[in-house]
PDB file of C-alpha atoms in Angstrom:
ATOM      1  CA  MET A   1      34.136 -59.824  -9.496  1.00 94.00           C
ATOM      2  CA  THR A   2      35.616 -56.654  -8.508  1.00 97.00           C
ATOM      3  CA  TYR A   3      36.902 -54.103 -10.870  1.00 98.00           C
ATOM      4  CA  GLU A   4      40.565 -55.040 -10.141  1.00 98.00           C
ATOM      5  CA  GLU A   5      39.787 -59.001 -10.490  1.00 98.00           C
ATOM      6  CA  VAL A   6      38.642 -58.662 -14.164  1.00 98.00           C
ATOM      7  CA  MET A   7      41.103 -56.552 -15.051  1.00 98.00           C
ATOM      8  CA  GLN A   8      43.657 -59.339 -13.840  1.00 98.00           C
ATOM      9  CA  ALA A   9      41.431 -61.535 -15.653  1.00 98.00           C
ATOM     10  CA  LEU A  10      41.780 -59.644 -18.861  1.00 98.00           C
ATOM     11  CA  ALA A  11      45.620 -59.626 -18.444  1.00 98.00           C
ATOM     12  CA  GLY A  12      46.029 -63.127 -18.116  1.00 98.00           C
ATOM     13  CA  MET A  13      43.760 -63.793 -21.711  1.00 98.00           C
ATOM     14  CA  GLY A  14      46.099 -61.506 -23.097  1.00 98.00           C
ATOM     15  CA  SER A  15      48.602 -62.025 -26.201  1.00 97.00           C
ATOM     16  CA  GLU A  16      51.416 -60.139 -27.701  1.00 97.00           C
ATOM     17  CA  GLN A  17      50.143 -61.603 -31.148  1.00 97.00           C
ATOM     18  CA  THR A  18      46.431 -60.539 -30.539  1.00 97.00           C
ATOM     19  CA  LYS A  19      48.086 -56.869 -29.372  1.00 97.00           C
ATOM     20  CA  MET A  20      49.897 -56.676 -32.143  1.00 96.00           C
ATOM     21  CA  THR A  21      46.621 -57.458 -34.705  1.00 96.00           C
ATOM     22  CA  TYR A  22      45.084 -55.288 -32.568  1.00 96.00           C
ATOM     23  CA  LEU A  23      48.044 -52.541 -33.031  1.00 96.00           C
ATOM     24  CA  ARG A  24      47.758 -52.690 -36.905  1.00 95.00           C
ATOM     25  CA  HIS A  25      43.942 -52.035 -36.764  1.00 95.00           C
ATOM     26  CA  GLY A  26      44.713 -48.834 -34.635  1.00 94.00           C
ATOM     27  CA  ALA A  27      44.441 -49.681 -31.104  1.00 96.00           C
ATOM     28  CA  LYS A  28      45.677 -47.316 -28.410  1.00 95.00           C
ATOM     29  CA  GLU A  29      47.527 -48.137 -25.694  1.00 96.00           C
ATOM     30  CA  PRO A  30      46.474 -49.461 -22.931  1.00 97.00           C
ATOM     31  CA  PHE A  31      45.461 -52.863 -23.652  1.00 98.00           C
ATOM     32  CA  PHE A  32      46.272 -56.472 -23.264  1.00 98.00           C
ATOM     33  CA  GLY A  33      45.330 -58.352 -26.529  1.00 98.00           C
ATOM     34  CA  VAL A  34      42.518 -59.759 -25.668  1.00 98.00           C
ATOM     35  CA  LYS A  35      40.422 -62.296 -28.261  1.00 97.00           C
ATOM     36  CA  ILE A  36      37.230 -61.359 -28.101  1.00 97.00           C
ATOM     37  CA  GLY A  37      35.880 -65.172 -28.018  1.00 96.00           C
ATOM     38  CA  ASP A  38      37.584 -65.545 -24.436  1.00 97.00           C
ATOM     39  CA  MET A  39      36.645 -62.197 -22.839  1.00 97.00           C
ATOM     40  CA  LYS A  40      33.325 -63.436 -23.175  1.00 97.00           C
ATOM     41  CA  LYS A  41      33.674 -65.448 -20.396  1.00 96.00           C
ATOM     42  CA  LEU A  42      33.953 -62.769 -18.435  1.00 98.00           C
ATOM     43  CA  VAL A  43      30.446 -61.290 -19.683  1.00 98.00           C
ATOM     44  CA  LYS A  44      28.091 -62.910 -16.719  1.00 96.00           C
ATOM     45  CA  TYR A  45      29.796 -61.686 -13.773  1.00 97.00           C
ATOM     46  CA  VAL A  46      29.557 -58.124 -15.319  1.00 98.00           C
ATOM     47  CA  LYS A  47      26.295 -57.918 -16.309  1.00 96.00           C
ATOM     48  CA  LYS A  48      25.404 -58.483 -11.957  1.00 95.00           C
ATOM     49  CA  ASP A  49      27.292 -55.593 -11.338  1.00 97.00           C
ATOM     50  CA  GLN A  50      26.161 -52.105 -13.783  1.00 97.00           C
ATOM     51  CA  ALA A  51      28.158 -49.691 -12.212  1.00 98.00           C
ATOM     52  CA  LEU A  52      31.488 -52.075 -12.986  1.00 98.00           C
ATOM     53  CA  ALA A  53      30.615 -52.099 -16.553  1.00 98.00           C
ATOM     54  CA  LEU A  54      30.597 -48.389 -16.541  1.00 98.00           C
ATOM     55  CA  GLN A  55      34.252 -48.367 -14.611  1.00 98.00           C
ATOM     56  CA  LEU A  56      35.737 -50.788 -17.250  1.00 98.00           C
ATOM     57  CA  TYR A  57      35.079 -48.445 -19.596  1.00 98.00           C
ATOM     58  CA  ASP A  58      36.302 -45.691 -17.580  1.00 98.00           C
ATOM     59  CA  SER A  59      39.312 -47.411 -17.170  1.00 98.00           C
ATOM     60  CA  GLY A  60      40.543 -46.125 -20.632  1.00 97.00           C
ATOM     61  CA  ASN A  61      41.898 -50.089 -21.310  1.00 98.00           C
ATOM     62  CA  TYR A  62      40.599 -50.948 -24.972  1.00 98.00           C
ATOM     63  CA  ASP A  63      39.988 -54.783 -23.913  1.00 98.00           C
ATOM     64  CA  ALA A  64      38.074 -53.562 -20.566  1.00 98.00           C
ATOM     65  CA  MET A  65      36.025 -51.565 -22.159  1.00 98.00           C
ATOM     66  CA  TYR A  66      34.848 -53.836 -25.278  1.00 98.00           C
ATOM     67  CA  LEU A  67      34.149 -56.037 -22.615  1.00 98.00           C
ATOM     68  CA  ALA A  68      31.811 -53.033 -20.677  1.00 98.00           C
ATOM     69  CA  GLY A  69      30.141 -52.442 -24.101  1.00 98.00           C
ATOM     70  CA  LEU A  70      29.186 -56.543 -24.260  1.00 98.00           C
ATOM     71  CA  SER A  71      28.202 -55.983 -20.534  1.00 98.00           C
ATOM     72  CA  ILE A  72      26.073 -52.867 -19.989  1.00 98.00           C
ATOM     73  CA  ASN A  73      22.439 -53.044 -20.265  1.00 97.00           C
ATOM     74  CA  PRO A  74      21.558 -50.560 -23.339  1.00 98.00           C
ATOM     75  CA  LYS A  75      18.213 -49.615 -22.133  1.00 97.00           C
ATOM     76  CA  THR A  76      19.019 -48.469 -18.598  1.00 97.00           C
ATOM     77  CA  ILE A  77      22.545 -46.608 -19.648  1.00 98.00           C
ATOM     78  CA  THR A  78      22.032 -42.321 -19.696  1.00 98.00           C
ATOM     79  CA  ARG A  79      22.419 -40.195 -22.508  1.00 98.00           C
ATOM     80  CA  LYS A  80      24.742 -38.876 -20.292  1.00 98.00           C
ATOM     81  CA  GLN A  81      27.039 -41.607 -20.294  1.00 98.00           C
ATOM     82  CA  LEU A  82      26.865 -42.976 -23.530  1.00 98.00           C
ATOM     83  CA  GLN A  83      27.914 -39.117 -24.604  1.00 98.00           C
ATOM     84  CA  GLN A  84      31.165 -39.838 -22.000  1.00 98.00           C
ATOM     85  CA  TRP A  85      31.309 -42.927 -23.845  1.00 98.00           C
ATOM     86  CA  VAL A  86      31.723 -41.612 -27.082  1.00 98.00           C
ATOM     87  CA  ALA A  87      34.227 -38.661 -26.155  1.00 98.00           C
ATOM     88  CA  GLY A  88      36.049 -41.561 -24.162  1.00 98.00           C
ATOM     89  CA  ALA A  89      36.398 -43.883 -27.935  1.00 98.00           C
ATOM     90  CA  ASN A  90      40.230 -43.102 -28.822  1.00 96.00           C
ATOM     91  CA  TRP A  91      40.488 -45.089 -32.159  1.00 97.00           C
ATOM     92  CA  HIS A  92      37.924 -46.008 -34.650  1.00 97.00           C
ATOM     93  CA  ALA A  93      37.211 -49.532 -33.335  1.00 97.00           C
ATOM     94  CA  PRO A  94      35.373 -48.278 -29.895  1.00 98.00           C
ATOM     95  CA  ALA A  95      33.574 -45.380 -31.727  1.00 98.00           C
ATOM     96  CA  GLU A  96      32.174 -47.531 -34.720  1.00 98.00           C
ATOM     97  CA  TYR A  97      31.696 -51.031 -32.414  1.00 98.00           C
ATOM     98  CA  THR A  98      31.152 -50.807 -28.594  1.00 98.00           C
ATOM     99  CA  VAL A  99      29.853 -47.384 -28.495  1.00 98.00           C
ATOM    100  CA  ALA A 100      27.247 -47.688 -31.519  1.00 98.00           C
ATOM    101  CA  ARG A 101      26.421 -50.604 -30.285  1.00 98.00           C
ATOM    102  CA  VAL A 102      25.298 -50.137 -26.935  1.00 98.00           C
ATOM    103  CA  ALA A 103      23.679 -46.702 -28.512  1.00 98.00           C
ATOM    104  CA  ALA A 104      21.731 -47.993 -31.091  1.00 98.00           C
ATOM    105  CA  GLU A 105      19.326 -50.429 -28.376  1.00 98.00           C
ATOM    106  CA  SER A 106      19.191 -47.753 -25.807  1.00 98.00           C
ATOM    107  CA  PRO A 107      16.534 -45.163 -25.825  1.00 98.00           C
ATOM    108  CA  TYR A 108      18.751 -42.823 -27.520  1.00 98.00           C
ATOM    109  CA  ALA A 109      19.617 -44.388 -30.949  1.00 98.00           C
ATOM    110  CA  ARG A 110      18.286 -41.788 -33.303  1.00 98.00           C
ATOM    111  CA  GLU A 111      18.579 -38.711 -31.543  1.00 98.00           C
ATOM    112  CA  LEU A 112      22.260 -39.274 -30.977  1.00 98.00           C
ATOM    113  CA  ALA A 113      23.033 -40.969 -34.442  1.00 98.00           C
ATOM    114  CA  VAL A 114      21.548 -37.598 -35.936  1.00 98.00           C
ATOM    115  CA  GLU A 115      23.784 -35.609 -33.325  1.00 98.00           C
ATOM    116  CA  TRP A 116      26.904 -37.783 -33.814  1.00 98.00           C
ATOM    117  CA  ILE A 117      26.592 -37.647 -37.158  1.00 98.00           C
ATOM    118  CA  ASP A 118      27.168 -34.040 -37.834  1.00 98.00           C
ATOM    119  CA  SER A 119      30.185 -33.716 -35.510  1.00 98.00           C
ATOM    120  CA  PRO A 120      33.533 -32.485 -36.329  1.00 98.00           C
ATOM    121  CA  GLU A 121      35.087 -34.542 -34.667  1.00 98.00           C
ATOM    122  CA  GLU A 122      35.685 -37.870 -36.880  1.00 98.00           C
ATOM    123  CA  LEU A 123      35.352 -40.444 -34.356  1.00 98.00           C
ATOM    124  CA  VAL A 124      32.424 -38.992 -32.654  1.00 98.00           C
ATOM    125  CA  ALA A 125      30.736 -38.624 -36.767  1.00 98.00           C
ATOM    126  CA  VAL A 126      31.472 -42.435 -36.933  1.00 98.00           C
ATOM    127  CA  SER A 127      29.979 -43.462 -34.218  1.00 98.00           C
ATOM    128  CA  GLY A 128      27.207 -41.282 -35.174  1.00 98.00           C
ATOM    129  CA  TRP A 129      26.759 -43.205 -39.061  1.00 99.00           C
ATOM    130  CA  SER A 130      27.515 -46.600 -37.391  1.00 98.00           C
ATOM    131  CA  THR A 131      24.963 -46.096 -34.318  1.00 98.00           C
ATOM    132  CA  TYR A 132      22.542 -45.305 -37.297  1.00 98.00           C
ATOM    133  CA  ALA A 133      23.243 -48.397 -39.500  1.00 98.00           C
ATOM    134  CA  ASN A 134      23.063 -50.737 -36.221  1.00 98.00           C
ATOM    135  CA  TYR A 135      19.691 -49.256 -35.532  1.00 98.00           C
ATOM    136  CA  VAL A 136      17.807 -49.688 -38.307  1.00 98.00           C
ATOM    137  CA  SER A 137      19.020 -53.232 -38.364  1.00 98.00           C
ATOM    138  CA  ILE A 138      17.043 -54.045 -35.292  1.00 98.00           C
ATOM    139  CA  ALA A 139      14.129 -51.234 -34.955  1.00 98.00           C
ATOM    140  CA  PRO A 140      11.089 -52.580 -37.251  1.00 98.00           C
ATOM    141  CA  ASP A 141      10.369 -50.374 -39.979  1.00 98.00           C
ATOM    142  CA  ASP A 142       7.188 -49.104 -38.613  1.00 97.00           C
ATOM    143  CA  ALA A 143       9.589 -47.093 -35.937  1.00 97.00           C
ATOM    144  CA  LEU A 144      11.815 -46.136 -38.508  1.00 98.00           C
ATOM    145  CA  ASP A 145      12.012 -42.326 -40.060  1.00 98.00           C
ATOM    146  CA  ILE A 146      12.081 -43.451 -43.982  1.00 98.00           C
ATOM    147  CA  GLU A 147      12.233 -39.932 -45.583  1.00 98.00           C
ATOM    148  CA  GLU A 148      15.198 -39.351 -42.929  1.00 98.00           C
ATOM    149  CA  ILE A 149      17.084 -42.370 -43.548  1.00 98.00           C
ATOM    150  CA  ARG A 150      16.018 -41.751 -47.263  1.00 98.00           C
ATOM    151  CA  GLY A 151      18.198 -38.333 -46.983  1.00 98.00           C
ATOM    152  CA  TYR A 152      21.248 -39.534 -45.374  1.00 98.00           C
ATOM    153  CA  LEU A 153      21.133 -41.983 -48.267  1.00 98.00           C
ATOM    154  CA  THR A 154      21.241 -38.761 -50.603  1.00 98.00           C
ATOM    155  CA  ARG A 155      23.767 -37.449 -48.173  1.00 98.00           C
ATOM    156  CA  ALA A 156      26.211 -40.231 -48.132  1.00 98.00           C
ATOM    157  CA  ARG A 157      25.825 -40.032 -52.539  1.00 98.00           C
ATOM    158  CA  ASP A 158      26.548 -36.867 -52.464  1.00 98.00           C
ATOM    159  CA  THR A 159      29.609 -36.761 -49.894  1.00 98.00           C
ATOM    160  CA  ILE A 160      31.438 -39.899 -49.204  1.00 98.00           C
ATOM    161  CA  HIS A 161      34.137 -39.977 -51.462  1.00 98.00           C
ATOM    162  CA  ASP A 162      34.861 -36.148 -49.400  1.00 98.00           C
ATOM    163  CA  GLU A 163      34.255 -36.938 -46.086  1.00 98.00           C
ATOM    164  CA  ARG A 164      37.079 -38.142 -43.508  1.00 98.00           C
ATOM    165  CA  ASN A 165      38.946 -41.606 -43.602  1.00 98.00           C
ATOM    166  CA  TRP A 166      37.532 -43.551 -40.902  1.00 98.00           C
ATOM    167  CA  VAL A 167      33.827 -42.198 -41.903  1.00 98.00           C
ATOM    168  CA  ARG A 168      33.731 -43.252 -45.322  1.00 98.00           C
ATOM    169  CA  TYR A 169      34.156 -46.348 -43.852  1.00 98.00           C
ATOM    170  CA  VAL A 170      30.679 -46.045 -42.016  1.00 98.00           C
ATOM    171  CA  MET A 171      28.864 -44.399 -44.831  1.00 98.00           C
ATOM    172  CA  ASN A 172      29.649 -46.877 -46.662  1.00 98.00           C
ATOM    173  CA  THR A 173      28.506 -49.316 -44.547  1.00 98.00           C
ATOM    174  CA  PHE A 174      25.295 -47.653 -43.515  1.00 98.00           C
ATOM    175  CA  ILE A 175      24.279 -47.598 -47.035  1.00 98.00           C
ATOM    176  CA  ILE A 176      24.663 -51.789 -46.981  1.00 98.00           C
ATOM    177  CA  SER A 177      22.327 -51.718 -43.935  1.00 98.00           C
ATOM    178  CA  VAL A 178      19.580 -49.584 -44.894  1.00 98.00           C
ATOM    179  CA  GLY A 179      19.785 -52.052 -48.209  1.00 98.00           C
ATOM    180  CA  ALA A 180      19.429 -55.072 -46.389  1.00 98.00           C
ATOM    181  CA  TYR A 181      17.119 -54.122 -43.394  1.00 98.00           C
ATOM    182  CA  VAL A 182      14.857 -51.871 -44.378  1.00 98.00           C
ATOM    183  CA  GLU A 183      12.814 -53.233 -47.281  1.00 98.00           C
ATOM    184  CA  PRO A 184      11.408 -49.497 -48.556  1.00 98.00           C
ATOM    185  CA  LEU A 185      14.746 -48.375 -48.740  1.00 98.00           C
ATOM    186  CA  THR A 186      16.153 -51.498 -50.687  1.00 98.00           C
ATOM    187  CA  GLU A 187      16.147 -49.849 -54.331  1.00 98.00           C
ATOM    188  CA  GLY A 188      17.248 -46.454 -53.325  1.00 98.00           C
ATOM    189  CA  ALA A 189      20.251 -47.959 -51.314  1.00 98.00           C
ATOM    190  CA  LYS A 190      21.120 -49.994 -54.225  1.00 98.00           C
ATOM    191  CA  ALA A 191      20.986 -47.116 -56.877  1.00 98.00           C
ATOM    192  CA  VAL A 192      23.357 -45.103 -53.958  1.00 98.00           C
ATOM    193  CA  ALA A 193      25.875 -48.217 -53.801  1.00 98.00           C
ATOM    194  CA  GLU A 194      25.829 -48.185 -58.028  1.00 98.00           C
ATOM    195  CA  ALA A 195      26.537 -44.976 -57.561  1.00 98.00           C
ATOM    196  CA  ILE A 196      29.358 -43.794 -54.795  1.00 98.00           C
ATOM    197  CA  GLY A 197      30.819 -47.288 -56.240  1.00 98.00           C
ATOM    198  CA  LYS A 198      34.420 -48.283 -54.448  1.00 97.00           C
ATOM    199  CA  VAL A 199      35.263 -46.352 -51.765  1.00 98.00           C
ATOM    200  CA  ASP A 200      38.655 -45.885 -50.698  1.00 97.00           C
ATOM    201  CA  VAL A 201      39.874 -45.997 -47.485  1.00 97.00           C
ATOM    202  CA  ASP A 202      43.371 -45.936 -45.229  1.00 95.00           C
ATOM    203  CA  VAL A 203      42.772 -49.303 -43.521  1.00 94.00           C
ATOM    204  CA  GLY A 204      46.661 -49.507 -42.099  1.00 89.00           C
ATOM    205  CA  ASN A 205      48.951 -52.252 -42.596  1.00 89.00           C
ATOM    206  CA  THR A 206      45.679 -54.995 -42.443  1.00 92.00           C
ATOM    207  CA  ALA A 207      44.053 -57.055 -44.877  1.00 90.00           C
ATOM    208  CA  CYS A 208      40.945 -55.302 -44.164  1.00 92.00           C
ATOM    209  CA  ILE A 209      38.755 -54.571 -47.395  1.00 94.00           C
ATOM    210  CA  VAL A 210      36.335 -52.363 -48.011  1.00 96.00           C
ATOM    211  CA  PRO A 211      32.992 -53.712 -49.329  1.00 97.00           C
ATOM    212  CA  LEU A 212      31.431 -53.240 -52.439  1.00 98.00           C
ATOM    213  CA  ALA A 213      27.999 -51.634 -51.317  1.00 98.00           C
ATOM    214  CA  ALA A 214      26.141 -52.553 -54.458  1.00 98.00           C
ATOM    215  CA  GLU A 215      27.471 -56.345 -54.777  1.00 98.00           C
ATOM    216  CA  TYR A 216      26.745 -56.947 -50.582  1.00 98.00           C
ATOM    217  CA  ILE A 217      23.596 -55.956 -51.166  1.00 98.00           C
ATOM    218  CA  GLY A 218      22.924 -58.040 -54.049  1.00 97.00           C
ATOM    219  CA  LYS A 219      24.025 -60.833 -51.895  1.00 97.00           C
ATOM    220  CA  ILE A 220      21.984 -60.434 -49.320  1.00 97.00           C
ATOM    221  CA  GLU A 221      19.168 -60.108 -51.713  1.00 97.00           C
ATOM    222  CA  THR A 222      20.417 -63.059 -53.694  1.00 97.00           C
ATOM    223  CA  MET A 223      19.895 -65.157 -50.417  1.00 97.00           C
ATOM    224  CA  GLY A 224      16.317 -63.565 -49.577  1.00 97.00           C
ATOM    225  CA  ARG A 225      17.193 -62.427 -46.361  1.00 97.00           C
ATOM    226  CA  ILE A 226      16.524 -58.572 -47.544  1.00 98.00           C
ATOM    227  CA  GLY A 227      14.532 -57.071 -44.656  1.00 98.00           C
ATOM    228  CA  SER A 228      15.348 -60.005 -42.083  1.00 98.00           C
ATOM    229  CA  LYS A 229      15.934 -57.747 -38.493  1.00 98.00           C
ATOM    230  CA  LYS A 230      18.798 -58.755 -36.182  1.00 97.00           C
ATOM    231  CA  LYS A 231      17.803 -59.579 -32.245  1.00 97.00           C
ATOM    232  CA  THR A 232      20.565 -57.812 -31.038  1.00 97.00           C
ATOM    233  CA  CYS A 233      23.425 -55.643 -32.730  1.00 97.00           C
ATOM    234  CA  ILE A 234      25.669 -56.431 -29.171  1.00 97.00           C
ATOM    235  CA  CYS A 235      28.492 -58.690 -29.804  1.00 93.00           C
TER     236      CYS A 235
END
């Protein structure tokens, strides 16, 4: 499929109802309002053309950007391209999901996570914490810098309530992810989760709830799934 054909297909899949839902969550125009399940029908075509995937992200259209994230090969995307992607994320969803998940499966996962976490730009910092959260969910423990991650748990404990709005949300997710996927740090993550308690985030006019990290990790522990890694975080 050509770029024009993909954009036409996405336009045909969009609905006003889905668009209104995305708008309530903070989506920025332009976009068509395509459900993720419908969008996935196009992945097999875009995957065959990585230049097309990059072109879709560069369009600035949220639906096309999300499709690009589903279709790009994270092992071959360059560091420069990921930097361009994070710069192009104009609301929290592409920063937290599209950019972070692709970065987490790229060869630059840890280094970009660490760099982005310290960014003065809120959405770049969102990508940083989310990249690290996703990275620990797929990387074997022996490939992780356990002491570095322990340090970020401490940082989250000490600063989360003073952080920027959506950074608070992804820091909370990071604590949960470490507790769930990095068994050597589960007890430490649980202690941090208890220390921070409820995290307040302005989620706009939506039904979204910020999970209690201690409760969430406890449920995963009860299911016996602590340390069970995912095959992929791109979805």
